[in-house]
Coordinates of N, CA and C and ligand atoms in Angstrom, one line a residue:
X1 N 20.5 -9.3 12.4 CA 20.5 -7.8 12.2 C 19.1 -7.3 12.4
X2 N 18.9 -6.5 13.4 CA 17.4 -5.5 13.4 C 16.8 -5.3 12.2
X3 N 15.8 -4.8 12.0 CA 14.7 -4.3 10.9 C 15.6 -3.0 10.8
X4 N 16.0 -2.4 9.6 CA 16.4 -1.1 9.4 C 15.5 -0.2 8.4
X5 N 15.5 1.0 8.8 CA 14.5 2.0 8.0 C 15.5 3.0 7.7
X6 N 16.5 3.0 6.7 CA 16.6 4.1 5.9 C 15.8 5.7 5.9
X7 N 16.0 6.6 6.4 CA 15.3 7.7 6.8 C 16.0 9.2 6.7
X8 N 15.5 9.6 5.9 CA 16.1 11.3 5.9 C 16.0 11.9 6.9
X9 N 17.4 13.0 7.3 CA 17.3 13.2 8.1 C 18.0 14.3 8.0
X10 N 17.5 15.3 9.5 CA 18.1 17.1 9.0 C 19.6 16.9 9.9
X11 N 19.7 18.2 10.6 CA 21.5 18.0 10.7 C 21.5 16.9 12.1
X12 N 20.9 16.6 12.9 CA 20.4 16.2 13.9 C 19.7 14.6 13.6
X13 N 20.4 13.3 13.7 CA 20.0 12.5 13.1 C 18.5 11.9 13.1
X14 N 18.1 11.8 14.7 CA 16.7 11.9 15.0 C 16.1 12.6 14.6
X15 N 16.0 14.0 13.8 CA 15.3 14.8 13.1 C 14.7 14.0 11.9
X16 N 13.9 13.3 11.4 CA 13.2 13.0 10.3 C 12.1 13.7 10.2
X17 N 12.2 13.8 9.1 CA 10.7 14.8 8.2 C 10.4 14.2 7.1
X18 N 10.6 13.2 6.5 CA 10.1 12.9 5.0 C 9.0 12.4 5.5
X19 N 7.3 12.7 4.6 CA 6.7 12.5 4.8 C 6.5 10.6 4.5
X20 N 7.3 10.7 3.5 CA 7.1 9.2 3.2 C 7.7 8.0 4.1
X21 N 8.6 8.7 5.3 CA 9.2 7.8 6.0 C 8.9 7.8 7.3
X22 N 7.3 8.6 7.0 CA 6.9 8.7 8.8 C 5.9 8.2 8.7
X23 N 5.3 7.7 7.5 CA 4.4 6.9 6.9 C 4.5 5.1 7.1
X24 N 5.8 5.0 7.1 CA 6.9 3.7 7.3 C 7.0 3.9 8.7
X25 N 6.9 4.9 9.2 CA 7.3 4.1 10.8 C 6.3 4.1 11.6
X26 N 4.9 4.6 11.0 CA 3.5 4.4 11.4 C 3.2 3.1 11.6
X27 N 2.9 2.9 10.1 CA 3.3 1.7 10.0 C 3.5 0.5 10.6
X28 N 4.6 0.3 10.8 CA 5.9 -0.3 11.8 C 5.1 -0.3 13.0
X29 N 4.6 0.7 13.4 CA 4.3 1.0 15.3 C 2.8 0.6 15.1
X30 N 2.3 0.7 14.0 CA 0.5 0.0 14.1 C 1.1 -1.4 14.3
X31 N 1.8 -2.3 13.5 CA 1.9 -3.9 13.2 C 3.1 -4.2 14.8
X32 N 3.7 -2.8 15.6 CA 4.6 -4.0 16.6 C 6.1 -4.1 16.4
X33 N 5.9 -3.8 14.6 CA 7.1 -4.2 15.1 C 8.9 -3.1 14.9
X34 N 9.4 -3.7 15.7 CA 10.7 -3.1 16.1 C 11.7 -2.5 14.7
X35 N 11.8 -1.1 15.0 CA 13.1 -1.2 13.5 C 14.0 0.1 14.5
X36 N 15.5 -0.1 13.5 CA 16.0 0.8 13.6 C 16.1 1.7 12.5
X37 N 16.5 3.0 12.8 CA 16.0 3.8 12.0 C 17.4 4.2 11.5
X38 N 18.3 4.2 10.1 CA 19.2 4.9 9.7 C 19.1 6.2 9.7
X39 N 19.7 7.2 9.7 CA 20.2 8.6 9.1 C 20.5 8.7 7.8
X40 N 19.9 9.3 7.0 CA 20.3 9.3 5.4 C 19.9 10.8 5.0
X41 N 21.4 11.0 4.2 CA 21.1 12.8 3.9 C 21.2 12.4 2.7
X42 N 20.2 13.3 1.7 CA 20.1 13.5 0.2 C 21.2 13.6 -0.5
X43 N 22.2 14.1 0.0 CA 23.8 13.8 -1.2 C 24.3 12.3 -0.7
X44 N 23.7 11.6 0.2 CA 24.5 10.2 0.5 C 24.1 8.9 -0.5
X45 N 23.8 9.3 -1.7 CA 23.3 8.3 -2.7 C 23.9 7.2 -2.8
X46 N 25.5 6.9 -2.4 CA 26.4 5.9 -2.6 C 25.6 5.0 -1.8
X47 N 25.1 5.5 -0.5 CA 24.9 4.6 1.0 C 23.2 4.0 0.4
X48 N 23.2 4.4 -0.8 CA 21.6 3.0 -1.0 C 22.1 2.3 -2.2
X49 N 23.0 2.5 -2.9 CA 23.1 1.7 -4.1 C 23.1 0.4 -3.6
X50 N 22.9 -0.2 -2.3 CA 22.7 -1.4 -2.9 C 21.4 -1.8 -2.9
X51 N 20.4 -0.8 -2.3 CA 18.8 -0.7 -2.9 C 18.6 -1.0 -4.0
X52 N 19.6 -0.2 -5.2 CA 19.0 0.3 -6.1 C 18.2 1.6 -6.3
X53 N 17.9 2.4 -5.3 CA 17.5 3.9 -5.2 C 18.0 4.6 -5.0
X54 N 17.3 5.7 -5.0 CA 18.4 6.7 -4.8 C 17.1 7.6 -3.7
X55 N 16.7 7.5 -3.2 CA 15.6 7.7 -2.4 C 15.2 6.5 -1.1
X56 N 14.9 7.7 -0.3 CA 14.3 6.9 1.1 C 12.8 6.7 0.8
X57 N 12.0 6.1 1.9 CA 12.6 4.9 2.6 C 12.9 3.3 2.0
X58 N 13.8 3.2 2.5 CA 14.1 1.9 2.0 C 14.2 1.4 3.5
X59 N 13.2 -0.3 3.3 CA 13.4 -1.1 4.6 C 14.1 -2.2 4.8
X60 N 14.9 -2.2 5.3 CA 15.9 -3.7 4.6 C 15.3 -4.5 6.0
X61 N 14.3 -5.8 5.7 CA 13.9 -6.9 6.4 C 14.5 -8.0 6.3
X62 N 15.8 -8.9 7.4 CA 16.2 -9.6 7.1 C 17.1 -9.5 6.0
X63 N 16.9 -10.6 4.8 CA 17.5 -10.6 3.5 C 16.8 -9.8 2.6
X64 N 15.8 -9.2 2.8 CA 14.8 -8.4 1.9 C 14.9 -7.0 2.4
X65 N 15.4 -6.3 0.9 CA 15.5 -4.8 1.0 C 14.1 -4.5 0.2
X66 N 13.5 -3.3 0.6 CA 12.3 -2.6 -0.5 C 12.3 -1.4 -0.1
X67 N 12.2 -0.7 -1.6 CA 12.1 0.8 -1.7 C 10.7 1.1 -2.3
X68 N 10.5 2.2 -1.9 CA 9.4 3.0 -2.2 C 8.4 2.5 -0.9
X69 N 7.5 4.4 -0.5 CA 7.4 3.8 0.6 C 5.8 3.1 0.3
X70 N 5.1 3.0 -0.6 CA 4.2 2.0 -1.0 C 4.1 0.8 -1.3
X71 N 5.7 0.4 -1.8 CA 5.8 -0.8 -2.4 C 6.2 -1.5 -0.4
X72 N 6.4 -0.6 0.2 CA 7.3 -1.1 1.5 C 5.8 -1.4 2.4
X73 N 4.8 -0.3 2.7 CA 3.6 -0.8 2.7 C 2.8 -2.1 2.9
X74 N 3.3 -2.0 1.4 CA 2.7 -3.6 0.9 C 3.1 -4.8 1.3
X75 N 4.2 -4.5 1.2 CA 5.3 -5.6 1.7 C 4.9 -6.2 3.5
X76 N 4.8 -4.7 4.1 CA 4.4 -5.0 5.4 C 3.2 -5.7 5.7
X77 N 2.1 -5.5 4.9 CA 0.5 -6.0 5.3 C 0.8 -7.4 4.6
X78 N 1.9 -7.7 4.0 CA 1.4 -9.1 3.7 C 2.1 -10.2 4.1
X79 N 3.5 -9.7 4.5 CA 4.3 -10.1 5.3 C 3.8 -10.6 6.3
X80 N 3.5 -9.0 7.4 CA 2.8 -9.5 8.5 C 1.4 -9.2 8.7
X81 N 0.7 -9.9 8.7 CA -0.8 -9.6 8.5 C -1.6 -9.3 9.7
X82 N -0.9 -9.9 10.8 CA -1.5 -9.5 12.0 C -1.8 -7.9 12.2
X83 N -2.5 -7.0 13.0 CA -3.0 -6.0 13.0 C -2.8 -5.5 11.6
X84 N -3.9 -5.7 10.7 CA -3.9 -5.2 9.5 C -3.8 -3.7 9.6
X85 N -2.9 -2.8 7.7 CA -3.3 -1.6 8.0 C -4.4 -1.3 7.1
X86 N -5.2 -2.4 7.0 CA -6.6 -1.7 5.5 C -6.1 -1.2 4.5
X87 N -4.8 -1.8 3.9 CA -4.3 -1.6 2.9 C -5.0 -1.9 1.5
X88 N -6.0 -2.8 1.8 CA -6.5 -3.7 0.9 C -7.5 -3.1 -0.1
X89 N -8.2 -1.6 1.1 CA -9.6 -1.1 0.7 C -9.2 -0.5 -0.3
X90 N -9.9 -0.3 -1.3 CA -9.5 0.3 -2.8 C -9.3 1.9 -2.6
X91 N -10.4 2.3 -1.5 CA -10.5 3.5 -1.5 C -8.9 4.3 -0.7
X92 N -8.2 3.1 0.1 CA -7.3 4.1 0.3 C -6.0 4.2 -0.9
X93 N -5.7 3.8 -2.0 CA -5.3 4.5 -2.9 C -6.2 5.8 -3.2
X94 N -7.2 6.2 -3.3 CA -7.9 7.7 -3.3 C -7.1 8.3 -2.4
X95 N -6.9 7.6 -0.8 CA -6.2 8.9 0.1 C -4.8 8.8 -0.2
X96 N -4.2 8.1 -1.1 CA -2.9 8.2 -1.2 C -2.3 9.1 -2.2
X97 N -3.1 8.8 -3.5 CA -3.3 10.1 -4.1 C -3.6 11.9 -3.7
X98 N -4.8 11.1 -3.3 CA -4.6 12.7 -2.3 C -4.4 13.3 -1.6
X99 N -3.3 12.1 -1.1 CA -2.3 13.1 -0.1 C -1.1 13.4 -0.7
X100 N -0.5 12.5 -1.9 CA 0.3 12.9 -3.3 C 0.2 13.8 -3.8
X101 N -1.1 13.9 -4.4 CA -1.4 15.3 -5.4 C -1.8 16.6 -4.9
X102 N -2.5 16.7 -3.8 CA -3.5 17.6 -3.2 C -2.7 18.2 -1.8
X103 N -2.9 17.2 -1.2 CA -1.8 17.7 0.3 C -0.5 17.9 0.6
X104 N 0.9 17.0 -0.8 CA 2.1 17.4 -0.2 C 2.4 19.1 -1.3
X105 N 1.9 19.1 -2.2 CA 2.0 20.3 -3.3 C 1.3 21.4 -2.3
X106 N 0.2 21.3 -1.5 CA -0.2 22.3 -0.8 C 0.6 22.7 -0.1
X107 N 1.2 22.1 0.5 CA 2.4 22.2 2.0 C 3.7 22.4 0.9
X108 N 4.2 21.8 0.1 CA 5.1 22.2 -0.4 C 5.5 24.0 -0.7
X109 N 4.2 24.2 -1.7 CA 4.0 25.9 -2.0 C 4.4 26.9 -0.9
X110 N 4.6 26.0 0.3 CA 4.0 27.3 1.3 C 4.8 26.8 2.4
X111 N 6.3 25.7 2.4 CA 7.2 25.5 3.4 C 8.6 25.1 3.1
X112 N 8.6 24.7 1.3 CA 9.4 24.4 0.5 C 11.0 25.6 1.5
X113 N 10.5 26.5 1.4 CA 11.9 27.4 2.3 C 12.4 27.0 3.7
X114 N 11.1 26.7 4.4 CA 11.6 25.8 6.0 C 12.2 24.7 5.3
X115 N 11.8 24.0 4.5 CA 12.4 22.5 4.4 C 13.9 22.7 4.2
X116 N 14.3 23.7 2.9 CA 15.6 24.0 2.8 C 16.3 24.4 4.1
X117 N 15.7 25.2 4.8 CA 16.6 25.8 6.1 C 16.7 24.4 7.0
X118 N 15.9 23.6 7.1 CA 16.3 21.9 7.9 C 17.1 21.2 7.5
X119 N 17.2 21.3 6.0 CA 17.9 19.8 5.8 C 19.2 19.9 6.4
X120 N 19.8 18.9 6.2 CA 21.7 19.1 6.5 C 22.3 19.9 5.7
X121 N 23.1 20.4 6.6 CA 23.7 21.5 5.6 C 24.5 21.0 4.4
X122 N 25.2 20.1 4.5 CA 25.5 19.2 3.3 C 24.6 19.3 2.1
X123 N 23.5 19.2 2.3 CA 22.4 18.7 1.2 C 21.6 20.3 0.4
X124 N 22.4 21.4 1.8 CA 20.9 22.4 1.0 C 21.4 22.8 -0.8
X125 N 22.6 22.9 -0.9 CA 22.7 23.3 -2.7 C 22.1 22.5 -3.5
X126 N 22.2 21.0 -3.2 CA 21.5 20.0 -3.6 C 20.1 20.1 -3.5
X127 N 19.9 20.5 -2.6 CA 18.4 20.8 -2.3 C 17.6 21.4 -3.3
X128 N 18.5 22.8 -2.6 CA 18.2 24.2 -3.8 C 17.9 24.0 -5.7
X129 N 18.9 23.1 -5.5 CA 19.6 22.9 -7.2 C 18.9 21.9 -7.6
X130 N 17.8 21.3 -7.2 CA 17.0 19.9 -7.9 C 15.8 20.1 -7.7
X131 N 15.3 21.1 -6.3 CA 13.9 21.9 -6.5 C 13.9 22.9 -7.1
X132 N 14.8 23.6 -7.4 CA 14.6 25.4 -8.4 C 14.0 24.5 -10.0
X133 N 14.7 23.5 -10.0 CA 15.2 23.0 -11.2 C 13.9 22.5 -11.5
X134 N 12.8 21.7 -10.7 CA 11.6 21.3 -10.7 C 10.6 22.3 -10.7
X135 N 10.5 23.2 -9.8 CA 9.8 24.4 -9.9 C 9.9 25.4 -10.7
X136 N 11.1 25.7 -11.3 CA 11.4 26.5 -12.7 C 11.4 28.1 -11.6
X137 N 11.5 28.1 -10.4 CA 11.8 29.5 -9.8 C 12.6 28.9 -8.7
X138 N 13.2 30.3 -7.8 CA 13.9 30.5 -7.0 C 13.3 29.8 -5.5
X139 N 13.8 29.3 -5.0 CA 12.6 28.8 -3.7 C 11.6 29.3 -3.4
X140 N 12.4 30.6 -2.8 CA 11.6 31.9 -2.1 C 10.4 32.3 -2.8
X141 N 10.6 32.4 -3.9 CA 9.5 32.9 -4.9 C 8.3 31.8 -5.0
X142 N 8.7 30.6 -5.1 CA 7.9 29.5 -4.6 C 7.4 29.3 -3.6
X143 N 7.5 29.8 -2.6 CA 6.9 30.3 -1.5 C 6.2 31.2 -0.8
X144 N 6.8 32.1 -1.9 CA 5.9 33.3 -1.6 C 4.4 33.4 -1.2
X145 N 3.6 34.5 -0.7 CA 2.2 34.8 -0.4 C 1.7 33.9 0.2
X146 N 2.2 33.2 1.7 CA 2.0 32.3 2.7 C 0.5 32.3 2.8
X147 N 0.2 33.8 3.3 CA -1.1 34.3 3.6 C -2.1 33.7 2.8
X148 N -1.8 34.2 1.5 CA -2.9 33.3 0.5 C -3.3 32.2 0.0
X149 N -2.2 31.4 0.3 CA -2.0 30.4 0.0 C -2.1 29.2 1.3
X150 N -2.2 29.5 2.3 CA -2.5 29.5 3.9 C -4.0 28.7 3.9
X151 N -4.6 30.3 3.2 CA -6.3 29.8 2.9 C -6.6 28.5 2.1
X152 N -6.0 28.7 1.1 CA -6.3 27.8 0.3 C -6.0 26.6 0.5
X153 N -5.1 26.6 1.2 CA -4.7 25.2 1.8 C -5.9 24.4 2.7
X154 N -6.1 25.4 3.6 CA -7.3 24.8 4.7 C -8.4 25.0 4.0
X155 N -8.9 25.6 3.2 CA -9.9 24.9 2.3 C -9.9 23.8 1.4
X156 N -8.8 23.5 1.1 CA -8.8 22.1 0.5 C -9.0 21.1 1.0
X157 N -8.8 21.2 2.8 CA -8.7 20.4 3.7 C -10.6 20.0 3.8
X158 N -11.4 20.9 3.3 CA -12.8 20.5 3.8 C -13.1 18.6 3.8
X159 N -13.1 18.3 2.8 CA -13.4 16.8 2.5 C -12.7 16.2 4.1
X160 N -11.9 16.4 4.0 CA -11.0 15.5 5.3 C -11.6 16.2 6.8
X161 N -11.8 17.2 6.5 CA -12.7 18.4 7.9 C -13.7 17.3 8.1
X162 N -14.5 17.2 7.2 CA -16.1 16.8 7.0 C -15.9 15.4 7.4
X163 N -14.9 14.5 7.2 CA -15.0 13.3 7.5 C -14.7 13.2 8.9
X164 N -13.9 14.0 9.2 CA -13.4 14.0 10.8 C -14.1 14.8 11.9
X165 N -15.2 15.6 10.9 CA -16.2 15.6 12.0 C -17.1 14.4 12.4
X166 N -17.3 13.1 11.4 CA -18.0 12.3 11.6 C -17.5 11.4 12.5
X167 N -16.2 11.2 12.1 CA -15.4 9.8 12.3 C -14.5 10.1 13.6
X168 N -13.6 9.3 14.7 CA -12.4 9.8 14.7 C -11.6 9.8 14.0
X169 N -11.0 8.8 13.2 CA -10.2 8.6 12.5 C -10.4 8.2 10.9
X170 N -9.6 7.9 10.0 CA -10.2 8.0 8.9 C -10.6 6.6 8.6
X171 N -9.9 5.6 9.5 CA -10.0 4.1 9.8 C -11.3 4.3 10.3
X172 N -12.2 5.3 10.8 CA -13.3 5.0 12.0 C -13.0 5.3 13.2
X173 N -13.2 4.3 14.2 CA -12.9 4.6 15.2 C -11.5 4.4 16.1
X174 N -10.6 3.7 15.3 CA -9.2 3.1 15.4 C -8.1 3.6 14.3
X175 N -7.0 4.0 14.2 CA -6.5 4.5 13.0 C -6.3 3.7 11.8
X176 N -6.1 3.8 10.5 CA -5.8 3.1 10.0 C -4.3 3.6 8.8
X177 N -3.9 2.9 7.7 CA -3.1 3.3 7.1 C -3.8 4.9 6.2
X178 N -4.5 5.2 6.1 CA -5.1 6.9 5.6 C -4.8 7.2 6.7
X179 N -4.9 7.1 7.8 CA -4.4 8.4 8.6 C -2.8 8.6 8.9
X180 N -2.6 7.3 8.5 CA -0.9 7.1 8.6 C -0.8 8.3 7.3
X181 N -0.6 8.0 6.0 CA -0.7 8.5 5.2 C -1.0 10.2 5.0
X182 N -2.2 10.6 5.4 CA -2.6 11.6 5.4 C -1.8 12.5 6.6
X183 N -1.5 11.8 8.1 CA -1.1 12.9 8.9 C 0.7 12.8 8.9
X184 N 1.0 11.7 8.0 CA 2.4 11.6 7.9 C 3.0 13.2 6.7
X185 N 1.7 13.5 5.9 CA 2.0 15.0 5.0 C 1.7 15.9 6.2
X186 N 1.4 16.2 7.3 CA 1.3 17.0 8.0 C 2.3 16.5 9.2
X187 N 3.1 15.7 9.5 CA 4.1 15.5 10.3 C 5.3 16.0 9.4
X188 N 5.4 16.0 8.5 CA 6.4 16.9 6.9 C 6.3 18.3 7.5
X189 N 5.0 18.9 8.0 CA 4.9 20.5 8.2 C 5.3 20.5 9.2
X190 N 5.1 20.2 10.1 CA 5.6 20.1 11.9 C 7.0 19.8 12.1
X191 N 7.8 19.0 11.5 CA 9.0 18.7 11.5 C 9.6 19.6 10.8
X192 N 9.1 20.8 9.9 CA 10.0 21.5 8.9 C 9.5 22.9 9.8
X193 N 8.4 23.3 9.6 CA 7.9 24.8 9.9 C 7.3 25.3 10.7
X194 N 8.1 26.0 11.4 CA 7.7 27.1 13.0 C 6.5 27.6 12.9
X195 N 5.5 27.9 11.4 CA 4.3 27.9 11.6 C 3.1 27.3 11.6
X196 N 2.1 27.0 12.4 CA 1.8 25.5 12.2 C 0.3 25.7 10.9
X197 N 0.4 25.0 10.3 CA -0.8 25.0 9.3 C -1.9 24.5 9.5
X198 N -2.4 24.4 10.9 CA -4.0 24.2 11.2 C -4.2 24.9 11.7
X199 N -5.2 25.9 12.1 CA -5.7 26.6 13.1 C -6.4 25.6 14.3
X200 N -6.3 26.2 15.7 CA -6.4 25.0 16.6 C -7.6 24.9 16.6
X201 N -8.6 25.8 16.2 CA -10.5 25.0 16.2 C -11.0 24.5 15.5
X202 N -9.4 23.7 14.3 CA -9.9 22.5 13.3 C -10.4 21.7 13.7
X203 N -10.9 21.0 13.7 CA -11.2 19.2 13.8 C -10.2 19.1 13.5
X204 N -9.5 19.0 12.4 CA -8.1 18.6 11.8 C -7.4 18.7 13.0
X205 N -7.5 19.9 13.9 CA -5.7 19.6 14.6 C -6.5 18.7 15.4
X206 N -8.1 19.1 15.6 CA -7.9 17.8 17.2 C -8.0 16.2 17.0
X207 N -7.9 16.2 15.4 CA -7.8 14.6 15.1 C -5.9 14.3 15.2
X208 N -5.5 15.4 14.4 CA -3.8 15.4 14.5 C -3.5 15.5 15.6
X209 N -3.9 15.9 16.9 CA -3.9 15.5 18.5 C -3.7 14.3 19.0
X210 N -4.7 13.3 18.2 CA -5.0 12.2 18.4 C -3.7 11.3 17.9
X211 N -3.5 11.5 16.6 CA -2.6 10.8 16.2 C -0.9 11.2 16.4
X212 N -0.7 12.8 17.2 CA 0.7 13.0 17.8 C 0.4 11.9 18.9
X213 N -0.3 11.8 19.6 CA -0.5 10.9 20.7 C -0.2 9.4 20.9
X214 N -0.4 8.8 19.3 CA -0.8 7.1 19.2 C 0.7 6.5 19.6
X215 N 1.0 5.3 19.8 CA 2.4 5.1 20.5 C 3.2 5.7 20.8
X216 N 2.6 5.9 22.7 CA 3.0 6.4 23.0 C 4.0 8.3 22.9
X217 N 3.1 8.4 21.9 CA 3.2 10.0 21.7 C 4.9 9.8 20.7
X218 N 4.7 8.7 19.9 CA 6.2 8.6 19.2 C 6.0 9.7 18.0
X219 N 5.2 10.2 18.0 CA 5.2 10.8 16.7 C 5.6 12.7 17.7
X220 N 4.8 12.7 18.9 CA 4.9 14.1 19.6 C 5.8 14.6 20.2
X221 N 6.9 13.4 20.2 CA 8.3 13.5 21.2 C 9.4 13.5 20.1
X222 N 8.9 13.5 18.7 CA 9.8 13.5 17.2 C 10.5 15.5 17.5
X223 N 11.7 15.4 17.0 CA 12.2 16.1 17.0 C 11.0 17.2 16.2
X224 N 10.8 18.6 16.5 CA 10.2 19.3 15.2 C 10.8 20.9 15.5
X225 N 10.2 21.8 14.1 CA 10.4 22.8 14.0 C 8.9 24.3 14.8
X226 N 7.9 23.2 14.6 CA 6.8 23.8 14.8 C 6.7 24.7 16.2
X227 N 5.5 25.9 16.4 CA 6.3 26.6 17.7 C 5.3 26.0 18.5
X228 N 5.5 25.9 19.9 CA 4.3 25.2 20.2 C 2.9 25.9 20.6
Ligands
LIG1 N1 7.7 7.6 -4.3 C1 8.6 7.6 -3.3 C2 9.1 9.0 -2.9 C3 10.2 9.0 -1.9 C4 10.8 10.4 -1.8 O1 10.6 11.3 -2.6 N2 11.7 10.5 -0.9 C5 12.5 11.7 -0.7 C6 12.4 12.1 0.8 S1 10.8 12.8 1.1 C7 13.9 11.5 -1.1 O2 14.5 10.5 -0.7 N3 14.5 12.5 -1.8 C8 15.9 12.4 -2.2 C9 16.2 13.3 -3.3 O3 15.4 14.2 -3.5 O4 17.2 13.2 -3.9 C10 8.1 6.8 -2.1 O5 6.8 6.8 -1.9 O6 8.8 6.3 -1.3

């Protein structure tokens, strides 16, 4: 049986957007190697119980299933060690965090309503009904003041501006798992929202250039919502 990647997906099965599953198929495409990719919509919880999760991605390798996409990660750099992803360096838990704490809550505030208009239709009450429930408001209201919140996004972005003026990548000069990581929260906005959240005389978009580009532009030829 193929490598399988468990992957959320909008009504359109090639549509994936979870940031944590474009992180997994970075991944995958840095090390070589081959997977196929399931379809999995958020009310299909029956179709992982034999994970044990109830969340994507889950990679089922051979006889070995792993969920979570960190613990899946790990699994990968040690499994297959060849083309490492510098999983090892301490510092990229810092970028995983702060692409956790700092960059998916920024993009969340301010696309949370695209995401609902993407998912499968199946899933959006579900959607609706377990984000209101988390957020303690209405989507929309969670969304609200794009404009202001717009700013403040790309100002948070400075640390990562400042490195990517130095560096190309956050690996240096080759990508590494931080940029998987970090532009997989911004492949989440591209795949969900017609507005794009860099301005084009970031550094940021022209590093995110770089990495729509890397195999073979697998990430630029991804279904998205973004306008171009
Ligand atoms: N900590 C998990 C988070 C995974 C996660 O939140 N996945 C979302 C898709 S982005 C999901 O499966 N959500 C299903 C749900 O909300 O019921 C990981 O790193 O894999």
């Amino acid at each position: 049986m193929p490598r399988q990647l468990y992957e959320l997906a909008a009504q359109a099965d090639d549509h994936v957007f979870s940031p944590y599953c474009w992180r997994i198929r970075l991944a995958l495409a840095h090390k070589g190697l081959d997977f196929e990719s399931v379809p999995w919509r958020m009310t299909e919880k029956e179709r992982l119980a034999f994970s044990g999760s109830e969340r994507v991605p889950v990679l089922v390798d051979g006889n070995t299933t792993v969920v979570d996409s960190w613990e899946i990660l790990n699994y990968l750099e040690q499994t297959y060690p060849e083309q490492p992803l510098g999983l090892s360096r301490a510092e990229v838990r810092f970028v995983r965090h702060w692409t956790e704490m700092v960059l998916h809550p920024g993009l969340s505030r301010m696309i949370v309503d695209e995401v609902f208009q993407t998912v499968h239709e199946k899933d959006r009450a579900y959607f609706r009904e377990s984000r209101e429930k988390l957020f303690g408001v209405p989507l929309e209201e969670f969304a609200a003041n794009k404009e202001v919140k717009l700013e403040e996004f790309r100002r948070a972005l400075s640390p990562l501006r400042a490195t990517l003026e130095a560096h190309d990548f956050l690996g240096g000069s080759a990508p590494n798992v931080s940029d998987y990581l970090v532009f997989s929260g911004l492949m989440w906005a591209r795949c969900t929202a017609p507005t794009p959240v860099l301005a084009p005389d970031d550094p940021v978009s022209r590093w995110r250039e770089s990495m729509l580009d890397l195999y073979e532009g697998m990430a630029r030829r991804a279904p998205c919502r973004e306008a171009a």
